[in-house]
PDB file of C-alpha atoms in Angstrom:
ATOM      1  CA  GLU A   1      76.771-103.440  85.286  1.00 73.00           C
ATOM      2  CA  PRO A   2      76.236-100.016  86.892  1.00 74.00           C
ATOM      3  CA  GLU A   3      72.827 -99.484  88.378  1.00 92.00           C
ATOM      4  CA  VAL A   4      70.600 -96.888  89.976  1.00 96.00           C
ATOM      5  CA  THR A   5      70.187 -97.497  93.700  1.00 96.00           C
ATOM      6  CA  GLN A   6      67.323 -96.246  95.835  1.00 97.00           C
ATOM      7  CA  THR A   7      66.840 -96.075  99.582  1.00 96.00           C
ATOM      8  CA  PRO A   8      64.845 -96.956 101.543  1.00 96.00           C
ATOM      9  CA  SER A   9      63.069 -99.809  99.805  1.00 96.00           C
ATOM     10  CA  HIS A  10      59.972 -99.213 101.905  1.00 97.00           C
ATOM     11  CA  GLN A  11      58.934 -96.102 103.836  1.00 97.00           C
ATOM     12  CA  VAL A  12      55.872 -95.837 106.045  1.00 98.00           C
ATOM     13  CA  THR A  13      54.824 -92.387 107.184  1.00 97.00           C
ATOM     14  CA  GLN A  14      51.850 -90.648 108.711  1.00 97.00           C
ATOM     15  CA  MET A  15      49.767 -88.191 106.748  1.00 97.00           C
ATOM     16  CA  GLY A  16      51.191 -84.683 106.992  1.00 97.00           C
ATOM     17  CA  GLN A  17      54.746 -85.815 107.623  1.00 97.00           C
ATOM     18  CA  GLU A  18      57.692 -85.001 105.387  1.00 98.00           C
ATOM     19  CA  VAL A  19      59.558 -87.776 103.585  1.00 98.00           C
ATOM     20  CA  ILE A  20      62.781 -87.808 101.630  1.00 97.00           C
ATOM     21  CA  LEU A  21      63.412 -90.528  99.094  1.00 98.00           C
ATOM     22  CA  ARG A  22      67.021 -91.058  98.071  1.00 97.00           C
ATOM     23  CA  CYS A  23      68.638 -92.190  94.859  1.00 97.00           C
ATOM     24  CA  VAL A  24      72.165 -92.662  93.586  1.00 97.00           C
ATOM     25  CA  PRO A  25      72.081 -92.442  89.783  1.00 96.00           C
ATOM     26  CA  ILE A  26      74.589 -94.160  87.497  1.00 95.00           C
ATOM     27  CA  SER A  27      77.808 -92.205  87.845  1.00 91.00           C
ATOM     28  CA  ASN A  28      78.354 -90.926  84.301  1.00 89.00           C
ATOM     29  CA  HIS A  29      74.696 -90.060  83.737  1.00 92.00           C
ATOM     30  CA  LEU A  30      73.700 -86.432  83.507  1.00 91.00           C
ATOM     31  CA  TYR A  31      69.911 -86.545  83.478  1.00 93.00           C
ATOM     32  CA  PHE A  32      67.813 -87.629  86.435  1.00 95.00           C
ATOM     33  CA  TYR A  33      64.148 -88.402  86.848  1.00 96.00           C
ATOM     34  CA  TRP A  34      61.472 -89.386  89.304  1.00 97.00           C
ATOM     35  CA  TYR A  35      58.489 -91.474  88.297  1.00 97.00           C
ATOM     36  CA  ARG A  36      55.788 -93.063  90.396  1.00 96.00           C
ATOM     37  CA  GLN A  37      53.361 -95.949  90.063  1.00 95.00           C
ATOM     38  CA  ILE A  38      50.220 -96.037  92.138  1.00 94.00           C
ATOM     39  CA  LEU A  39      49.065 -99.610  92.693  1.00 90.00           C
ATOM     40  CA  GLY A  40      47.285-100.906  89.608  1.00 86.00           C
ATOM     41  CA  GLN A  41      48.022 -97.811  87.548  1.00 89.00           C
ATOM     42  CA  LYS A  42      50.560 -96.674  84.975  1.00 91.00           C
ATOM     43  CA  VAL A  43      54.098 -95.560  85.657  1.00 94.00           C
ATOM     44  CA  GLU A  44      53.815 -91.746  85.630  1.00 95.00           C
ATOM     45  CA  PHE A  45      56.426 -89.078  85.072  1.00 95.00           C
ATOM     46  CA  LEU A  46      56.985 -86.626  87.920  1.00 97.00           C
ATOM     47  CA  VAL A  47      60.076 -84.577  87.160  1.00 96.00           C
ATOM     48  CA  SER A  48      63.310 -84.422  85.188  1.00 94.00           C
ATOM     49  CA  PHE A  49      66.489 -82.722  86.405  1.00 94.00           C
ATOM     50  CA  TYR A  50      69.595 -81.609  84.591  1.00 92.00           C
ATOM     51  CA  ASN A  51      72.465 -79.299  85.427  1.00 90.00           C
ATOM     52  CA  ASN A  52      71.119 -78.700  88.927  1.00 91.00           C
ATOM     53  CA  GLU A  53      67.726 -77.552  87.858  1.00 93.00           C
ATOM     54  CA  ILE A  54      64.337 -78.950  86.967  1.00 94.00           C
ATOM     55  CA  SER A  55      63.983 -79.284  83.204  1.00 91.00           C
ATOM     56  CA  GLU A  56      60.398 -80.513  83.143  1.00 91.00           C
ATOM     57  CA  LYS A  57      57.715 -81.440  85.635  1.00 93.00           C
ATOM     58  CA  SER A  58      54.245 -82.917  85.452  1.00 93.00           C
ATOM     59  CA  GLU A  59      51.041 -81.547  86.942  1.00 93.00           C
ATOM     60  CA  ILE A  60      51.435 -84.114  89.743  1.00 94.00           C
ATOM     61  CA  PHE A  61      54.655 -82.399  90.853  1.00 96.00           C
ATOM     62  CA  ASP A  62      53.076 -79.553  92.806  1.00 94.00           C
ATOM     63  CA  ASP A  63      54.499 -77.335  95.548  1.00 95.00           C
ATOM     64  CA  GLN A  64      54.543 -80.252  97.981  1.00 96.00           C
ATOM     65  CA  PHE A  65      57.306 -81.898  95.953  1.00 97.00           C
ATOM     66  CA  SER A  66      60.907 -80.838  95.525  1.00 97.00           C
ATOM     67  CA  VAL A  67      64.093 -82.408  94.172  1.00 97.00           C
ATOM     68  CA  GLU A  68      67.700 -81.812  94.981  1.00 95.00           C
ATOM     69  CA  ARG A  69      71.142 -83.069  94.119  1.00 92.00           C
ATOM     70  CA  PRO A  70      72.833 -82.109  97.367  1.00 86.00           C
ATOM     71  CA  ASP A  71      76.306 -83.566  96.915  1.00 86.00           C
ATOM     72  CA  GLY A  72      77.000 -84.552  93.311  1.00 79.00           C
ATOM     73  CA  SER A  73      76.043 -88.188  93.790  1.00 86.00           C
ATOM     74  CA  ASN A  74      72.674 -88.346  95.552  1.00 93.00           C
ATOM     75  CA  PHE A  75      69.417 -87.246  93.987  1.00 96.00           C
ATOM     76  CA  THR A  76      66.513 -86.771  96.377  1.00 97.00           C
ATOM     77  CA  LEU A  77      62.754 -86.356  96.180  1.00 98.00           C
ATOM     78  CA  LYS A  78      61.101 -84.591  99.101  1.00 98.00           C
ATOM     79  CA  ILE A  79      57.397 -84.595  99.814  1.00 98.00           C
ATOM     80  CA  ARG A  80      56.714 -81.885 102.386  1.00 96.00           C
ATOM     81  CA  SER A  81      53.343 -82.900 103.758  1.00 95.00           C
ATOM     82  CA  THR A  82      52.317 -86.339 102.634  1.00 97.00           C
ATOM     83  CA  LYS A  83      48.764 -87.238 101.717  1.00 96.00           C
ATOM     84  CA  LEU A  84      47.128 -90.645 101.555  1.00 97.00           C
ATOM     85  CA  GLU A  85      47.110 -90.440  97.756  1.00 96.00           C
ATOM     86  CA  ASP A  86      50.901 -90.108  97.700  1.00 97.00           C
ATOM     87  CA  SER A  87      51.113 -93.814  98.536  1.00 97.00           C
ATOM     88  CA  ALA A  88      52.875 -95.378  95.550  1.00 97.00           C
ATOM     89  CA  MET A  89      56.112 -96.891  94.267  1.00 96.00           C
ATOM     90  CA  TYR A  90      58.553 -94.110  93.484  1.00 98.00           C
ATOM     91  CA  PHE A  91      61.179 -94.863  90.873  1.00 97.00           C
ATOM     92  CA  CYS A  92      64.327 -92.879  90.279  1.00 97.00           C
ATOM     93  CA  ALA A  93      65.914 -93.054  86.818  1.00 96.00           C
ATOM     94  CA  SER A  94      68.936 -91.650  85.052  1.00 94.00           C
ATOM     95  CA  SER A  95      70.170 -91.385  81.483  1.00 92.00           C
ATOM     96  CA  GLU A  96      73.464 -90.441  79.833  1.00 90.00           C
ATOM     97  CA  ARG A  97      71.903 -87.736  77.742  1.00 84.00           C
ATOM     98  CA  THR A  98      68.542 -86.552  76.610  1.00 80.00           C
ATOM     99  CA  GLY A  99      66.889 -87.581  73.376  1.00 78.00           C
ATOM    100  CA  VAL A 100      67.603 -91.053  72.032  1.00 80.00           C
ATOM    101  CA  SER A 101      68.955 -92.456  75.279  1.00 86.00           C
ATOM    102  CA  PRO A 102      67.192 -95.040  77.429  1.00 90.00           C
ATOM    103  CA  LEU A 103      66.360 -94.347  81.049  1.00 92.00           C
ATOM    104  CA  HIS A 104      67.708 -96.771  83.618  1.00 94.00           C
ATOM    105  CA  PHE A 105      65.520 -97.248  86.668  1.00 96.00           C
ATOM    106  CA  GLY A 106      66.189 -98.116  90.272  1.00 97.00           C
ATOM    107  CA  ASN A 107      64.168-100.746  92.155  1.00 96.00           C
ATOM    108  CA  GLY A 108      61.941 -98.145  93.710  1.00 97.00           C
ATOM    109  CA  THR A 109      60.816 -97.015  97.142  1.00 97.00           C
ATOM    110  CA  ARG A 110      57.396 -98.151  98.266  1.00 97.00           C
ATOM    111  CA  LEU A 111      55.851 -95.214 100.120  1.00 98.00           C
ATOM    112  CA  THR A 112      52.897 -95.976 102.364  1.00 98.00           C
ATOM    113  CA  VAL A 113      51.079 -93.020 103.890  1.00 98.00           C
ATOM    114  CA  THR A 114      48.759 -93.913 106.776  1.00 97.00           C
TER     115      THR A 114
ATOM    116  CA  ASP B   1      45.433 -89.676  79.246  1.00 60.00           C
ATOM    117  CA  GLN B   2      45.719 -92.759  76.999  1.00 75.00           C
ATOM    118  CA  GLN B   3      48.533 -91.685  74.703  1.00 93.00           C
ATOM    119  CA  VAL B   4      50.190 -95.110  74.947  1.00 96.00           C
ATOM    120  CA  LYS B   5      47.992 -98.182  75.114  1.00 96.00           C
ATOM    121  CA  GLN B   6      48.649-101.839  75.649  1.00 96.00           C
ATOM    122  CA  ASN B   7      45.315-103.487  75.065  1.00 92.00           C
ATOM    123  CA  SER B   8      46.261-106.961  76.246  1.00 95.00           C
ATOM    124  CA  PRO B   9      46.672-107.075  80.015  1.00 95.00           C
ATOM    125  CA  SER B  10      48.041-110.611  79.857  1.00 97.00           C
ATOM    126  CA  LEU B  11      49.524-113.149  77.485  1.00 97.00           C
ATOM    127  CA  SER B  12      50.424-116.809  77.952  1.00 98.00           C
ATOM    128  CA  VAL B  13      52.927-118.498  75.632  1.00 98.00           C
ATOM    129  CA  GLN B  14      54.603-121.882  75.643  1.00 97.00           C
ATOM    130  CA  GLU B  15      58.337-122.080  76.142  1.00 97.00           C
ATOM    131  CA  GLY B  16      60.151-122.021  72.792  1.00 97.00           C
ATOM    132  CA  ARG B  17      57.335-120.286  70.942  1.00 98.00           C
ATOM    133  CA  ILE B  18      57.147-116.649  69.873  1.00 98.00           C
ATOM    134  CA  SER B  19      55.731-113.997  72.210  1.00 98.00           C
ATOM    135  CA  ILE B  20      54.251-110.934  70.521  1.00 98.00           C
ATOM    136  CA  LEU B  21      53.416-107.938  72.676  1.00 98.00           C
ATOM    137  CA  ASN B  22      51.597-105.005  71.136  1.00 98.00           C
ATOM    138  CA  CYS B  23      51.441-101.304  71.812  1.00 98.00           C
ATOM    139  CA  ASP B  24      49.518 -98.438  70.193  1.00 97.00           C
ATOM    140  CA  TYR B  25      50.091 -94.719  70.550  1.00 97.00           C
ATOM    141  CA  THR B  26      48.097 -91.677  69.614  1.00 96.00           C
ATOM    142  CA  ASN B  27      50.595 -88.817  69.874  1.00 93.00           C
ATOM    143  CA  SER B  28      52.190 -88.283  66.463  1.00 93.00           C
ATOM    144  CA  MET B  29      54.989 -86.276  68.087  1.00 92.00           C
ATOM    145  CA  PHE B  30      56.438 -89.410  69.695  1.00 94.00           C
ATOM    146  CA  ASP B  31      59.634 -90.408  67.906  1.00 93.00           C
ATOM    147  CA  TYR B  32      61.427 -92.728  70.318  1.00 94.00           C
ATOM    148  CA  PHE B  33      59.949 -95.939  71.675  1.00 96.00           C
ATOM    149  CA  LEU B  34      61.186 -98.327  74.323  1.00 96.00           C
ATOM    150  CA  TRP B  35      60.245-101.625  75.889  1.00 97.00           C
ATOM    151  CA  TYR B  36      60.858-102.324  79.552  1.00 97.00           C
ATOM    152  CA  LYS B  37      60.508-105.538  81.521  1.00 97.00           C
ATOM    153  CA  LYS B  38      59.464-105.469  85.143  1.00 94.00           C
ATOM    154  CA  TYR B  39      59.613-108.173  87.780  1.00 92.00           C
ATOM    155  CA  PRO B  40      57.695-107.787  91.070  1.00 87.00           C
ATOM    156  CA  ALA B  41      59.493-105.590  93.630  1.00 83.00           C
ATOM    157  CA  GLU B  42      61.972-104.355  91.020  1.00 89.00           C
ATOM    158  CA  GLY B  43      62.178-101.314  88.798  1.00 93.00           C
ATOM    159  CA  PRO B  44      61.579-101.386  85.035  1.00 94.00           C
ATOM    160  CA  THR B  45      64.564-102.863  83.183  1.00 95.00           C
ATOM    161  CA  PHE B  46      65.349-101.466  79.737  1.00 94.00           C
ATOM    162  CA  LEU B  47      65.100-104.091  76.995  1.00 96.00           C
ATOM    163  CA  ILE B  48      65.202-102.505  73.585  1.00 97.00           C
ATOM    164  CA  SER B  49      64.363 -99.251  71.850  1.00 95.00           C
ATOM    165  CA  ILE B  50      63.647 -97.917  68.393  1.00 96.00           C
ATOM    166  CA  SER B  51      63.831 -94.493  66.848  1.00 94.00           C
ATOM    167  CA  SER B  52      61.133 -93.396  64.429  1.00 94.00           C
ATOM    168  CA  ILE B  53      63.637 -93.312  61.565  1.00 94.00           C
ATOM    169  CA  LYS B  54      63.703 -97.120  61.678  1.00 95.00           C
ATOM    170  CA  ASP B  55      60.993 -99.740  61.393  1.00 96.00           C
ATOM    171  CA  LYS B  56      62.849-102.608  63.033  1.00 97.00           C
ATOM    172  CA  ASN B  57      65.483-103.102  65.690  1.00 97.00           C
ATOM    173  CA  GLU B  58      66.857-106.415  66.830  1.00 97.00           C
ATOM    174  CA  ASP B  59      68.842-107.446  69.890  1.00 97.00           C
ATOM    175  CA  GLY B  60      69.308-111.153  70.393  1.00 97.00           C
ATOM    176  CA  ARG B  61      65.950-112.790  71.031  1.00 98.00           C
ATOM    177  CA  PHE B  62      64.169-109.425  71.099  1.00 98.00           C
ATOM    178  CA  THR B  63      62.933-107.543  68.040  1.00 98.00           C
ATOM    179  CA  VAL B  64      60.880-104.375  68.043  1.00 98.00           C
ATOM    180  CA  PHE B  65      58.831-103.411  64.993  1.00 98.00           C
ATOM    181  CA  LEU B  66      57.471 -99.927  64.429  1.00 98.00           C
ATOM    182  CA  ASN B  67      54.620 -99.082  62.061  1.00 97.00           C
ATOM    183  CA  LYS B  68      54.436 -95.295  62.088  1.00 96.00           C
ATOM    184  CA  SER B  69      51.438 -95.008  59.806  1.00 96.00           C
ATOM    185  CA  ALA B  70      49.416 -97.243  62.115  1.00 97.00           C
ATOM    186  CA  LYS B  71      51.012 -95.763  65.248  1.00 97.00           C
ATOM    187  CA  HIS B  72      51.727 -99.283  66.384  1.00 98.00           C
ATOM    188  CA  LEU B  73      54.738-101.101  67.727  1.00 97.00           C
ATOM    189  CA  SER B  74      55.309-104.651  68.766  1.00 98.00           C
ATOM    190  CA  LEU B  75      57.904-106.639  70.663  1.00 98.00           C
ATOM    191  CA  HIS B  76      58.741-110.140  69.486  1.00 98.00           C
ATOM    192  CA  ILE B  77      60.536-112.557  71.771  1.00 98.00           C
ATOM    193  CA  VAL B  78      61.870-115.671  70.041  1.00 97.00           C
ATOM    194  CA  PRO B  79      62.225-118.224  71.505  1.00 98.00           C
ATOM    195  CA  SER B  80      60.342-117.452  74.697  1.00 98.00           C
ATOM    196  CA  GLN B  81      61.890-118.693  77.922  1.00 97.00           C
ATOM    197  CA  PRO B  82      60.383-119.127  81.413  1.00 96.00           C
ATOM    198  CA  GLY B  83      62.644-116.307  82.673  1.00 95.00           C
ATOM    199  CA  ASP B  84      60.851-113.957  80.302  1.00 97.00           C
ATOM    200  CA  SER B  85      57.760-114.146  82.498  1.00 97.00           C
ATOM    201  CA  ALA B  86      57.260-110.562  83.693  1.00 97.00           C
ATOM    202  CA  VAL B  87      55.244-107.422  82.999  1.00 96.00           C
ATOM    203  CA  TYR B  88      56.296-105.662  79.803  1.00 98.00           C
ATOM    204  CA  PHE B  89      55.814-101.922  79.411  1.00 97.00           C
ATOM    205  CA  CYS B  90      55.872 -99.974  76.218  1.00 97.00           C
ATOM    206  CA  ALA B  91      57.018 -96.344  76.569  1.00 96.00           C
ATOM    207  CA  ALA B  92      57.331 -93.410  74.189  1.00 95.00           C
ATOM    208  CA  SER B  93      58.864 -89.968  74.131  1.00 92.00           C
ATOM    209  CA  ASN B  94      59.252 -86.887  71.969  1.00 89.00           C
ATOM    210  CA  THR B  95      63.012 -86.399  71.829  1.00 83.00           C
ATOM    211  CA  GLY B  96      62.643 -82.866  70.563  1.00 74.00           C
ATOM    212  CA  THR B  97      61.345 -81.615  73.887  1.00 66.00           C
ATOM    213  CA  ALA B  98      62.499 -83.911  76.660  1.00 63.00           C
ATOM    214  CA  SER B  99      63.253 -87.476  77.617  1.00 69.00           C
ATOM    215  CA  LYS B 100      60.020 -87.726  79.552  1.00 86.00           C
ATOM    216  CA  LEU B 101      58.574 -91.166  78.956  1.00 92.00           C
ATOM    217  CA  THR B 102      54.892 -91.913  78.634  1.00 94.00           C
ATOM    218  CA  PHE B 103      54.188 -95.500  79.649  1.00 95.00           C
ATOM    219  CA  GLY B 104      51.527 -97.985  78.663  1.00 96.00           C
ATOM    220  CA  THR B 105      49.642 -99.997  81.284  1.00 93.00           C
ATOM    221  CA  GLY B 106      51.734-103.117  80.748  1.00 95.00           C
ATOM    222  CA  THR B 107      51.178-106.691  79.560  1.00 97.00           C
ATOM    223  CA  ARG B 108      51.845-109.595  81.902  1.00 97.00           C
ATOM    224  CA  LEU B 109      53.641-112.345  79.978  1.00 98.00           C
ATOM    225  CA  GLN B 110      53.559-115.870  81.319  1.00 98.00           C
ATOM    226  CA  VAL B 111      55.842-118.363  79.606  1.00 98.00           C
ATOM    227  CA  THR B 112      54.755-121.897  80.415  1.00 96.00           C
ATOM    228  CA  LEU B 113      56.761-125.102  80.235  1.00 90.00           C
TER     229      LEU B 113
END
């Protein structure tokens, strides 16, 4: 069964450094998402992306965050200057279409900011 | 922001019995509801969904019931198996605006032998 793949599985970085989290969505899916889960908290929406542009973003997704689909297969999340509170599991997801269509998630990247 | 709530953090059920996981929501604009299962160190895995035009959807051992007037949904697993032990998340969205999902806090299901 096709799946969403994310790399790396674990990323450790120092505060203030830039990180790029990578995702390969399911190939025939058109909608892409990033979610995060801080330890002990809910899974939270960050951003959705369709047709090479952001379609919706949450208040968490501030100017420090950006997303890109650089080559038609990868979907990346960049955090420009990481903060301690950015430490979380980051999940990429994709769906065939919007509306009544389930999101399929990758296994996540654990980001630890020290 | 407590738009989707799962009030039971944990549930223990014997193998072969029924597991019932509950979820409440407050946003009346939600019209699509999903259940995800999550094992440690993995992402959420889609289980089953229901649109607000239905009140029941069944897929094998999994059935989701939706009570719109009570803003309540439940997931029934019959019969429960040890491999069902995981954290179960309820999620909801308003399909008219976006596919953004709002998740509950999860219920840890333990299926015992």
